[in-house]
Short mmCIF file of C-alpha atoms and ligand atoms in Angstrom, two decimals:
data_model
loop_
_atom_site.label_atom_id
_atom_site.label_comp_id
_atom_site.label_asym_id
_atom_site.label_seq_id
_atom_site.Cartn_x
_atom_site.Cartn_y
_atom_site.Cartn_z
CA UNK A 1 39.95 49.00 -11.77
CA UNK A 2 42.49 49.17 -14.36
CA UNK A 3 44.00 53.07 -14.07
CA UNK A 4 45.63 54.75 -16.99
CA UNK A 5 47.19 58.33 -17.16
CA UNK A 6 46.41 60.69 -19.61
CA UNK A 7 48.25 64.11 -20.08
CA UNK A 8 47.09 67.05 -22.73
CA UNK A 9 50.19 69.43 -23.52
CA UNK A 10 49.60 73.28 -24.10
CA UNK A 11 47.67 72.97 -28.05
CA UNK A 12 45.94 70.04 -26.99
CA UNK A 13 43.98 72.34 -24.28
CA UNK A 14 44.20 75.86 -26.14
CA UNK A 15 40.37 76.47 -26.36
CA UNK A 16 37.30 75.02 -25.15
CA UNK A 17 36.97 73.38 -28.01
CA UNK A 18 40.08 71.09 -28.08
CA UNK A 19 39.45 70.32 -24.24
CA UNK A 20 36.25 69.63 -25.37
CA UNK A 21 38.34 66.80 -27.84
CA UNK A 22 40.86 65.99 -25.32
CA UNK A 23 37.70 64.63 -23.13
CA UNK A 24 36.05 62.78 -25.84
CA UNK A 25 39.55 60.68 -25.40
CA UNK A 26 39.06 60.61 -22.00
CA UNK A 27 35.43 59.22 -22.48
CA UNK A 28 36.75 56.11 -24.77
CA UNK A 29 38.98 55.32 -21.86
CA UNK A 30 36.56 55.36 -19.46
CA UNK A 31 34.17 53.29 -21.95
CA UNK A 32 37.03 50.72 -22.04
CA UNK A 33 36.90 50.13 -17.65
CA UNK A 34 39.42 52.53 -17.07
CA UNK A 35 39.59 54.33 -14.03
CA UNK A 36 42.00 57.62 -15.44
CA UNK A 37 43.74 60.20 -13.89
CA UNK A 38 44.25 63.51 -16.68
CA UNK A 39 47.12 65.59 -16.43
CA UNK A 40 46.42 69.06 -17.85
CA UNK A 41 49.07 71.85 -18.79
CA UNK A 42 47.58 75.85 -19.14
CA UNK A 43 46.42 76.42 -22.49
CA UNK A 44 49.08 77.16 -25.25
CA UNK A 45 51.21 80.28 -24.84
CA UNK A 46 49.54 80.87 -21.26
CA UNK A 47 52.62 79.86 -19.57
CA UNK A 48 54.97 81.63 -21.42
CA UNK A 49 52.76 85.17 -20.88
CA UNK A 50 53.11 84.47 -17.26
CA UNK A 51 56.50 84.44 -16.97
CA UNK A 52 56.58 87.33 -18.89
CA UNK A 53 54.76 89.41 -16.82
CA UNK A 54 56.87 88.27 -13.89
CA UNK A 55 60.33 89.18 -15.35
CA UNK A 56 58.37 92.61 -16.23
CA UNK A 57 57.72 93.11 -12.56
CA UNK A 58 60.33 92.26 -11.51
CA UNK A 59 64.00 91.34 -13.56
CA UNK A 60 65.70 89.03 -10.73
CA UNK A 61 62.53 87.80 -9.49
CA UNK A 62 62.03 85.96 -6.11
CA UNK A 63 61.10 82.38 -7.75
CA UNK A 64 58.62 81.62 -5.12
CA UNK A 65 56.33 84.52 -6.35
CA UNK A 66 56.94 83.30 -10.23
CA UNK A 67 55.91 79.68 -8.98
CA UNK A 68 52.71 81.51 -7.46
CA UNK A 69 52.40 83.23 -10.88
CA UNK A 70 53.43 80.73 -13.55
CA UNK A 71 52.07 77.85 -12.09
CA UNK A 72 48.26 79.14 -12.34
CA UNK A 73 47.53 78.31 -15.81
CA UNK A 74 47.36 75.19 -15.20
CA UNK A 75 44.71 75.76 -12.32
CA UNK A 76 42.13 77.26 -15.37
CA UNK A 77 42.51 74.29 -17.58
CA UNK A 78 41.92 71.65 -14.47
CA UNK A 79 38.71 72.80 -13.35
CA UNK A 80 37.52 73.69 -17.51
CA UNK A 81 38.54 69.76 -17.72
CA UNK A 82 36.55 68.76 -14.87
CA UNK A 83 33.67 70.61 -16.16
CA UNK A 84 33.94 69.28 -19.65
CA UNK A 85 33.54 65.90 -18.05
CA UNK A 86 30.91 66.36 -15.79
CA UNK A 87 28.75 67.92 -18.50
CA UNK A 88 29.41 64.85 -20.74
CA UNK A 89 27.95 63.00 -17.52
CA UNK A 90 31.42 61.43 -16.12
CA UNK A 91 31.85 61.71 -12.82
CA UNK A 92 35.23 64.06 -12.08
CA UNK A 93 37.03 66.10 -10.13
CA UNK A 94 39.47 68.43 -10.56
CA UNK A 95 42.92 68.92 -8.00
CA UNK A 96 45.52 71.30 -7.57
CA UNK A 97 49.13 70.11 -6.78
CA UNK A 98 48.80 71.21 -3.11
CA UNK A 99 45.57 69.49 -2.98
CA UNK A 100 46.76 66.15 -3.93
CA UNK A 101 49.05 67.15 -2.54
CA UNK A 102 52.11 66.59 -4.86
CA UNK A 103 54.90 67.02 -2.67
CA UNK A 104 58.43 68.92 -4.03
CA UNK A 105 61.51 69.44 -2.82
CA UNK A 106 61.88 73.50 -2.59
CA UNK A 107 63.85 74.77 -5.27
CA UNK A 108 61.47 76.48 -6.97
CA UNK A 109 60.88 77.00 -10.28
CA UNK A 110 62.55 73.64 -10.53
CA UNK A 111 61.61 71.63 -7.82
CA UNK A 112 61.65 67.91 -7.97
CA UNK A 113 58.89 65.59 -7.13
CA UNK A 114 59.38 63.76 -3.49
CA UNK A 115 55.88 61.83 -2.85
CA UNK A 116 52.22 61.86 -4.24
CA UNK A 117 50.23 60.35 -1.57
CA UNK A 118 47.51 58.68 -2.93
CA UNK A 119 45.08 58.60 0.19
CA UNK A 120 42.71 61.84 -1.53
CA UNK A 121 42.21 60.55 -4.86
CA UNK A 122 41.70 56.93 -4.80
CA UNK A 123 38.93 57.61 -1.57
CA UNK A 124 36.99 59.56 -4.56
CA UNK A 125 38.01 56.67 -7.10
CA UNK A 126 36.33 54.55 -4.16
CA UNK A 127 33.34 56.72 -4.10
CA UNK A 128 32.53 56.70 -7.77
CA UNK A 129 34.72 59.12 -9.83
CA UNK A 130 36.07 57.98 -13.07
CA UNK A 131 38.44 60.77 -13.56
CA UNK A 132 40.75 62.87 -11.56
CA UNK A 133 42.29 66.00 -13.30
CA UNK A 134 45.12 67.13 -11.71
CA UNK A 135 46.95 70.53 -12.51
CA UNK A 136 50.10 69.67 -13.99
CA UNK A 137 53.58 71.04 -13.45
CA UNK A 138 52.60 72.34 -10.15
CA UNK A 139 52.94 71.27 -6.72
CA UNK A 140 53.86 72.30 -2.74
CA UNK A 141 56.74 72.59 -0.73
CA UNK A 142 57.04 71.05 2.78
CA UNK A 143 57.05 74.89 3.95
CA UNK A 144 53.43 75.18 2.59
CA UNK A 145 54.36 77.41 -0.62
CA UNK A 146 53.75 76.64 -4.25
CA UNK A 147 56.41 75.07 -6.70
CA UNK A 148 56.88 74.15 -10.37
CA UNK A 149 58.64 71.46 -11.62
CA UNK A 150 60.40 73.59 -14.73
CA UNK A 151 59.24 74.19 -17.74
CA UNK A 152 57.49 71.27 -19.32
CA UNK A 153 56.82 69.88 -15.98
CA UNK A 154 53.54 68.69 -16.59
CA UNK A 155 55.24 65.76 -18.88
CA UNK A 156 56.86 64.95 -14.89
CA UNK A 157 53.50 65.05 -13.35
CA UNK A 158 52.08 62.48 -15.29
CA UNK A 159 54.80 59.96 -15.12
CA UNK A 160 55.01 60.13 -11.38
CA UNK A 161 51.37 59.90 -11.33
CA UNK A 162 51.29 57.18 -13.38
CA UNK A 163 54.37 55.60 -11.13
CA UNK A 164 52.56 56.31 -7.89
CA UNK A 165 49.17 55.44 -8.85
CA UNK A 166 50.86 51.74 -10.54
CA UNK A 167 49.31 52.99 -14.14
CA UNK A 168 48.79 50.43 -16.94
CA UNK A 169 50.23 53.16 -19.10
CA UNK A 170 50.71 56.51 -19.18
CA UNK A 171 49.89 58.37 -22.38
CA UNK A 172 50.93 61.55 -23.09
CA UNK A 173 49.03 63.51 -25.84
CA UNK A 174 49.99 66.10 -28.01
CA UNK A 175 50.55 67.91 -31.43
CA UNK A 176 52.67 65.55 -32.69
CA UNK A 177 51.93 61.56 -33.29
CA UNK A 178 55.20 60.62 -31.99
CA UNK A 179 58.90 60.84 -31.19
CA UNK A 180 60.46 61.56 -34.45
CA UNK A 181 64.07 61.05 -35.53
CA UNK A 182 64.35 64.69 -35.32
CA UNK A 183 61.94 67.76 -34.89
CA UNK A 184 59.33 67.27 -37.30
CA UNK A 185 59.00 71.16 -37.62
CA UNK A 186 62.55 71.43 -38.83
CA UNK A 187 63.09 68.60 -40.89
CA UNK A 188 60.01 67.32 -42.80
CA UNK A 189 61.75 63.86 -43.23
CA UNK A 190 62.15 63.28 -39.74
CA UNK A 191 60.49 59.70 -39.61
CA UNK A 192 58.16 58.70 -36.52
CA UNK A 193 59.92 55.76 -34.12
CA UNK A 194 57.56 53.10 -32.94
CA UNK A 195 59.66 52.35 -29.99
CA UNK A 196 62.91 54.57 -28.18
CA UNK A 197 64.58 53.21 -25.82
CA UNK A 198 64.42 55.10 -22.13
CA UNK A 199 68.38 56.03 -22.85
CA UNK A 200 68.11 57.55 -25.68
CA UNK A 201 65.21 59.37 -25.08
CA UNK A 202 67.27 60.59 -21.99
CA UNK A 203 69.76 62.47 -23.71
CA UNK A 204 67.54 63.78 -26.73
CA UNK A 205 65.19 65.34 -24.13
CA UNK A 206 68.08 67.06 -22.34
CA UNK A 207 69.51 68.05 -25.34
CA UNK A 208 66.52 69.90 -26.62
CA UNK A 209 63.71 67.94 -28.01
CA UNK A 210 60.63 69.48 -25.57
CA UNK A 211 58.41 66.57 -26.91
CA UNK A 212 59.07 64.65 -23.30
CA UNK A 213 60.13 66.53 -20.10
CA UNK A 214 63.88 65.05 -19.22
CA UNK A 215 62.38 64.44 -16.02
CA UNK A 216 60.00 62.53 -16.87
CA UNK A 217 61.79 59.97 -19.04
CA UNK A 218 64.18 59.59 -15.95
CA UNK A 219 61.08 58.59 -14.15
CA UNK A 220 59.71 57.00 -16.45
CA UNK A 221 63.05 55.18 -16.90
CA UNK A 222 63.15 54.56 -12.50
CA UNK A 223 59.93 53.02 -12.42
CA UNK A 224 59.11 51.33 -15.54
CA UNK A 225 56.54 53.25 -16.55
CA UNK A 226 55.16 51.98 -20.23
CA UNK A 227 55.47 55.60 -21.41
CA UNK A 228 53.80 56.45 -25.15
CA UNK A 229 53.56 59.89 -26.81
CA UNK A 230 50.78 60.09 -29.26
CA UNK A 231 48.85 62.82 -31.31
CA UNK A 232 45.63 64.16 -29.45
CA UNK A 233 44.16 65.15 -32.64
CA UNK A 234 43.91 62.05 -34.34
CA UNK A 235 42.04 58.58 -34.04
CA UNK A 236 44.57 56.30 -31.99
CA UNK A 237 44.27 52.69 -31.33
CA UNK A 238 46.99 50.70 -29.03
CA UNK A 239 49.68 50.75 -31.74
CA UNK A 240 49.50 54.31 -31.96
CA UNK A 241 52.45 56.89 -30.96
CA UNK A 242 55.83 56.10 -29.82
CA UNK A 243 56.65 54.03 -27.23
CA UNK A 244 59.26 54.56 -24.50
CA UNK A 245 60.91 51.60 -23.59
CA UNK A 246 63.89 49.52 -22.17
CA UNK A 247 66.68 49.34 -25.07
CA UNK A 248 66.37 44.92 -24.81
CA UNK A 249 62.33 45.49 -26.54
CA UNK A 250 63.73 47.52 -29.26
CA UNK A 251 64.69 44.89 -32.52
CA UNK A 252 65.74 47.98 -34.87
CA UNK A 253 67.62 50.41 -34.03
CA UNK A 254 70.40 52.49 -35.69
CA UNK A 255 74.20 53.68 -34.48
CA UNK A 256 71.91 57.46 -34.32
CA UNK A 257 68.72 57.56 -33.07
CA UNK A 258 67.81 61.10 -33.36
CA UNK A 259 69.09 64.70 -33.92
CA UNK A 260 68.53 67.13 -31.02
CA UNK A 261 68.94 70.55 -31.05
CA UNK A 262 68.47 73.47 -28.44
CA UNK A 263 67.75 77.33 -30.01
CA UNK A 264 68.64 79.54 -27.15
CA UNK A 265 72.20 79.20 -25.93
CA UNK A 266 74.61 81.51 -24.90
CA UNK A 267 78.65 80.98 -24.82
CA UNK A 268 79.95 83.34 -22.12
CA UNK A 269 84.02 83.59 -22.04
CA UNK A 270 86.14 84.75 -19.36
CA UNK A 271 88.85 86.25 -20.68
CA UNK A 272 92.47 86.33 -19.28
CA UNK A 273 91.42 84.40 -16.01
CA UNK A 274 94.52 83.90 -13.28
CA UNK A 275 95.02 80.34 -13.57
CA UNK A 276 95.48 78.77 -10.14
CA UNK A 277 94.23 75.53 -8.70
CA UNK A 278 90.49 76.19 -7.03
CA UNK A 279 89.61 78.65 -10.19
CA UNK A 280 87.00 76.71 -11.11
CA UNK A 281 85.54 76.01 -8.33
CA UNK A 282 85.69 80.05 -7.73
CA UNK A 283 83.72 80.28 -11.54
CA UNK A 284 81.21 78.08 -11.50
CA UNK A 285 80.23 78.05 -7.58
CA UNK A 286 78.99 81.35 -7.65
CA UNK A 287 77.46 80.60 -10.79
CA UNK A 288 75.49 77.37 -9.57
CA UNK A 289 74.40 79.29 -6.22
CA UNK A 290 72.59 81.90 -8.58
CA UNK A 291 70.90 79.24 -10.41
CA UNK A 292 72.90 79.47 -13.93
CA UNK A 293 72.40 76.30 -15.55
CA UNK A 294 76.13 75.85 -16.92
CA UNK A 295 76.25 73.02 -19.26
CA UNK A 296 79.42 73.06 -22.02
CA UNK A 297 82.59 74.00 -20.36
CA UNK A 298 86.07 75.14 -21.77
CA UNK A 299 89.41 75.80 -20.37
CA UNK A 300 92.46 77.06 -22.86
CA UNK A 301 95.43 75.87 -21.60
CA UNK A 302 97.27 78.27 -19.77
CA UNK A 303 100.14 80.76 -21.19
CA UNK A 304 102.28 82.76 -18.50
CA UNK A 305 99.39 82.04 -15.67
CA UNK A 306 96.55 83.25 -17.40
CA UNK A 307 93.83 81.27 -19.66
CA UNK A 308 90.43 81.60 -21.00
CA UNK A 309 87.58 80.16 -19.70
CA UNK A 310 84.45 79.31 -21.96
CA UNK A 311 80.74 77.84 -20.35
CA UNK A 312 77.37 77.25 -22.44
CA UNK A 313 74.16 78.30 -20.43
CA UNK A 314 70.35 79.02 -21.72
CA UNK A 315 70.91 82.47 -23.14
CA UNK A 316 67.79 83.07 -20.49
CA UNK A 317 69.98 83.17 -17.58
CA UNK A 318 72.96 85.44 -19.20
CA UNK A 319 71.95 88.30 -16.81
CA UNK A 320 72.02 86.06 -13.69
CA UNK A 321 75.57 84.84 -14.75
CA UNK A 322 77.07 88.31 -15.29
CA UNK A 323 75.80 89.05 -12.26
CA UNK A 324 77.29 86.21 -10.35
CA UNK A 325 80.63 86.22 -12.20
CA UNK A 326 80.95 90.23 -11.71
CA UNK A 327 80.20 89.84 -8.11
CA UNK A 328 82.75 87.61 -7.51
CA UNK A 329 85.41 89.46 -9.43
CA UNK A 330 84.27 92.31 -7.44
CA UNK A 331 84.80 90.02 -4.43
CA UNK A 332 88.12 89.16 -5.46
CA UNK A 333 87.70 85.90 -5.72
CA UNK A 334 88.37 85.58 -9.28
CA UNK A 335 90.47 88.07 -11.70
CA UNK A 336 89.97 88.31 -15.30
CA UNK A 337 90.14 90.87 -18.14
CA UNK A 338 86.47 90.79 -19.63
CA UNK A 339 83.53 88.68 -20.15
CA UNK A 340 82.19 88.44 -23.62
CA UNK A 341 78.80 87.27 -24.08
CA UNK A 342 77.64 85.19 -27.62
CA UNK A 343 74.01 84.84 -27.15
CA UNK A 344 73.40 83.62 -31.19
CA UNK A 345 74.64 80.73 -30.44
CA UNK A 346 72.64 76.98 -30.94
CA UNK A 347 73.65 73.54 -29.63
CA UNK A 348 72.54 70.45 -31.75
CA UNK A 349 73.43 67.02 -30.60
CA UNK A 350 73.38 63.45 -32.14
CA UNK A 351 72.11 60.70 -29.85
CA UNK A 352 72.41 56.90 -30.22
CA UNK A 353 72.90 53.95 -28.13
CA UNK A 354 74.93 52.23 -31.11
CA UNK A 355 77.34 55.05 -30.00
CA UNK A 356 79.05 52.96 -27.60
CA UNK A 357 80.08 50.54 -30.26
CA UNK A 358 80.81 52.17 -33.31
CA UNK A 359 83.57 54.84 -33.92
CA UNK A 360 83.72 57.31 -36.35
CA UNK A 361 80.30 59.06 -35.48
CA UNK A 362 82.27 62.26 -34.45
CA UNK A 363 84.15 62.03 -37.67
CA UNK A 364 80.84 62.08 -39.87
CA UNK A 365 79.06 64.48 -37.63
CA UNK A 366 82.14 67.25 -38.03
CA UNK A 367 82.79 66.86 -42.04
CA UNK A 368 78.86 67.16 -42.38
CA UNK A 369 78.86 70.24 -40.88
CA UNK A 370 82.22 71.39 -42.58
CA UNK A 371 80.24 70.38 -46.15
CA UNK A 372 77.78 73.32 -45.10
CA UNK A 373 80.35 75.86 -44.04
CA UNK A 374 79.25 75.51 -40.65
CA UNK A 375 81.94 76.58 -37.58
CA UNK A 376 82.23 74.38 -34.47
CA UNK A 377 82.29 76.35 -31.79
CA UNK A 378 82.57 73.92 -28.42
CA UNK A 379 82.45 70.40 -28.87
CA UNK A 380 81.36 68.17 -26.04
CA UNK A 381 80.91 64.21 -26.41
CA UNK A 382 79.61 61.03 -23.96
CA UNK A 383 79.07 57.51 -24.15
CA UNK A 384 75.92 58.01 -26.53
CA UNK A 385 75.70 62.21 -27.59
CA UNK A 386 77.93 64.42 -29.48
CA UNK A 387 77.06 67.98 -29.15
CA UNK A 388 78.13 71.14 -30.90
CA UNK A 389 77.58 74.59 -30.34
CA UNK A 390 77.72 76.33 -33.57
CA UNK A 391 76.16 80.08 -34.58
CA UNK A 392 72.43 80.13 -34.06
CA UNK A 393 71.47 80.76 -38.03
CA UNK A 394 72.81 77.84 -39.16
CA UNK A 395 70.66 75.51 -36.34
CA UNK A 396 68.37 74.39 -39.03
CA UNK A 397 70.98 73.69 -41.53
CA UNK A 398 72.80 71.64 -39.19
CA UNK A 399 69.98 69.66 -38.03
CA UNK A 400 69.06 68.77 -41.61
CA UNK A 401 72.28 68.17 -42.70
CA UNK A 402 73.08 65.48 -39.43
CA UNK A 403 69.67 63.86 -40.17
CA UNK A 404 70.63 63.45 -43.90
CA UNK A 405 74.32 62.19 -42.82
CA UNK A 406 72.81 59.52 -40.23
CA UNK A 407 70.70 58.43 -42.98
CA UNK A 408 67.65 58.78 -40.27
CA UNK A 409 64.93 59.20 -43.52
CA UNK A 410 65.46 55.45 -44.03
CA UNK A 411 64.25 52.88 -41.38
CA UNK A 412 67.34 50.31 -39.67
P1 LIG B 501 53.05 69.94 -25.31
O1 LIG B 501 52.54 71.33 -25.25
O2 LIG B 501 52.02 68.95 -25.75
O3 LIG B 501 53.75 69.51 -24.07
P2 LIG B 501 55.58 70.44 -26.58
O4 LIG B 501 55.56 71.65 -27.46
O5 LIG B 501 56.18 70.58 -25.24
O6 LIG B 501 54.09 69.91 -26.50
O7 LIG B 501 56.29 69.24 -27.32
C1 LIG B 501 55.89 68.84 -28.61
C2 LIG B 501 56.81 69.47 -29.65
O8 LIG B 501 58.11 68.93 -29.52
C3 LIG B 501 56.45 69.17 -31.08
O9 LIG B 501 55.49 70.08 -31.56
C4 LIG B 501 57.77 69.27 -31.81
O10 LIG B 501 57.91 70.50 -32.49
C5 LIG B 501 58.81 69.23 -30.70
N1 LIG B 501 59.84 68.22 -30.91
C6 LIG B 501 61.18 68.44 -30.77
N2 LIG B 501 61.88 67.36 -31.05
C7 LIG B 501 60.98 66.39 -31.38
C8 LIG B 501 61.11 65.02 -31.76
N3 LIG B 501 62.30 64.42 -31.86
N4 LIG B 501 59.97 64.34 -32.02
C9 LIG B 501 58.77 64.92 -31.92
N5 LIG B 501 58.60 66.21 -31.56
C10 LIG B 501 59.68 66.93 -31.29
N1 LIG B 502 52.64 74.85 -18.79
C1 LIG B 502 53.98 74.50 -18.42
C2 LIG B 502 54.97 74.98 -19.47
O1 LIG B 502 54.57 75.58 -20.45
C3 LIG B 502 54.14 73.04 -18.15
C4 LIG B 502 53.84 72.14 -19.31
O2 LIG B 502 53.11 72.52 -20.22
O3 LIG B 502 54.30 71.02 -19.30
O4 LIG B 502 56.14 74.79 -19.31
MG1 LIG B 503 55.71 69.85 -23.35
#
């Protein structure tokens, strides 16, 4: 039997009645001879209260408790799915990550996918099922405990479902039809793709746009998945969505793809550091053992042995740095004056293959922003992104402004 993978985000499950829709999908598929595993997230917002009540209980939680916590949503929408199924007379069966069982590395909250063996499922493909819904975003440790795969994670699950199960495609519904040029929801003339290549797709994901887990694109990317995004509450036919692919089956494409931004960043300086060789390493080790996800980093040069140092993390994890970085001073292995925290800040990125061959995309990125009176804070660049960090209530300006520069309204 042919085998697809279908995923439902958050909105696309949110009530019984739009899982109730997400299985009439399910049905065509089946219809068509596919055999089709369903990757569910929890119902819309359902994560996000979870974690909630963790960091209520408890502020620097112990992250194997929060994976027991946060990763049951997704438990309630698996067996609904099943249900919804079996009432519409298709045979299916629901499965939790350590049922399956989807095996992790254990860093929780964040754990990465190792194996999916596929011995328990395809026996009940062989006995008659038509549809295995699996919990996504969720899965077990080699010590026996639960995991998640970050948030977003159930984006992962289906790819590596769809890699390990040799997929014809792996679909991955939700409430938008596509990968747009930018956020839809921020710029209404962000224009729907057809086709992005696995690169850029890459670096808009980990720059922000939540419409594909980064994760999953770099699976998707490993393995050659034929990855497509689509709308689960409209009619779709094969040409539907946006489809992730290698950069040689793209004809069109622009020197930007896409404008990426990400709302909740914090710039945390360290001021008056002792500059001395190994400082860095005595910064941002502590930092990476408590889990601080340090992305832009800045160091002043130095003036009579002392210099300011400058990282970007998700303003989420501003405690957990303070912590680390006070701890060490208290240590003594670092000595500085103060740490000042900016949590309003925003990061937006431009992304585009056609980077690598055309200069003066930094130019035209900076003097847009300068025509809206909009401060760079910390600039950081690669082969195909250039990101800025700039004051969070101008994140919407600058997107529109970028997309408007790039021209990304128009088609290549
Ligand atoms: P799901 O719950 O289905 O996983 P997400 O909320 O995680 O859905 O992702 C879909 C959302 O991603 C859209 O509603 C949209 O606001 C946002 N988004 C951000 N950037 C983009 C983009 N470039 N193209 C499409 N959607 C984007
Ligand atoms: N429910 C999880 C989250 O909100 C995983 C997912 O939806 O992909 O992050
Ligand atoms: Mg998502």
């Amino acid at each position: 039997m042919p085998l697809l993978v279908m995923k439902f985000g958050g909105t696309s499950v949110a009530d019984l009645a739009r899982i109730a829709n997400a299985a009439e999908k399910v049905r065509r598929e089946v219809e068509r001879g596919y055999d089709v595993i369903v990757i569910v997230s929890a119902m819309a917002g359902k994560t996000n209260e979870l974690v909630g009540w963790v960091e209520q209980t408890s502020p620097f939680f112990d992250a194997r408790e929060y994976d027991a916590v946060v990763s049951s949503g997704e438990n309630v929408t698996a067996g609904l799915m099943a249900l919804r199924l079996q009432e519409m007379g298709i045979p299916a069966r629901s499965w939790q990550g350590w049922q399956v069982p989807l095996l992790t590395t254990s860093a929780h909250s964040a754990a990465r996918i190792e194996e999916i063996p596929r011995a328990n499922i395809d026996r009940k493909f062989a006995e008659g099922m038509k549809v295995a819904v699996v919990a996504g975003f969720q899965g077990v440790s080699r010590e026996g405990r639960i995991t998640t795969l970050g948030r977003g994670g159930s984006d992962t699950t289906a790819v590596a479902f769809a890699a390990a199960f040799d997929a014809e495609r792996c679909d991955i519904y939700t409430d938008v039809d596509g990968v747009y040029t930018t956020d839809p929801r921020i710029e209404s003339k962000a224009r729907k793709l057809d086709r992005i290549a696995y690169e850029e797709m890459l670096e808009l994901a980990s720059l922000g746009a939540k419409v594909l887990q980064t994760r999953s694109v770099e699976l998707a990317m490993r393995y050659k998945v034929k990855l497509r995004v689509l709308s689960s509450f409209e009619d779709n036919d094969e040409t539907s969505g946006t489809l992730v692919c290698a950069e040689e089956d793209i004809v069109e494409s622009k020197v930007v793809a896409g404008v990426a931004y990400s709302r909740d960043e914090a710039k945390m300086t360290l001021i008056s550091v002792a500059d001395r060789p190994g400082i860095a390493a005595a910064i941002f080790g502590p930092l990476a053992e408590a889990g601080v996800n340090v992305d832009m980093i800045v160091q002043n040069i130095a003036e009579e042995g002392r210099t300011d140092v400058t990282f970007s993390c998700p303003v989420g994890q501003v405690k957990h740095a303070e912590r680390a970085v006070m701890a060490a001073r208290e240590k003594g292995t670092i000595q500085f004056s103060e740490l000042v925290a900016d949590t309003d800040v925003a990061k937006v990125s431009v992304v585009g293959i056609g980077m690598r061959s055309h200069a003066g995309v930094a130019a035209r990125m900076f003097s847009a922003l300068a025509a809206e009176g909009i401060n760079i804070k910390v600039i950081t660049t690669s082969e195909i992104k250039i990101s800025v960090l700039i004051d969070r209530k101008y994140m919407e300006l600058a997107v529109q402004a970028l997309h408007d520069a790039f021209e990304l309204d128009k088609a290549a």
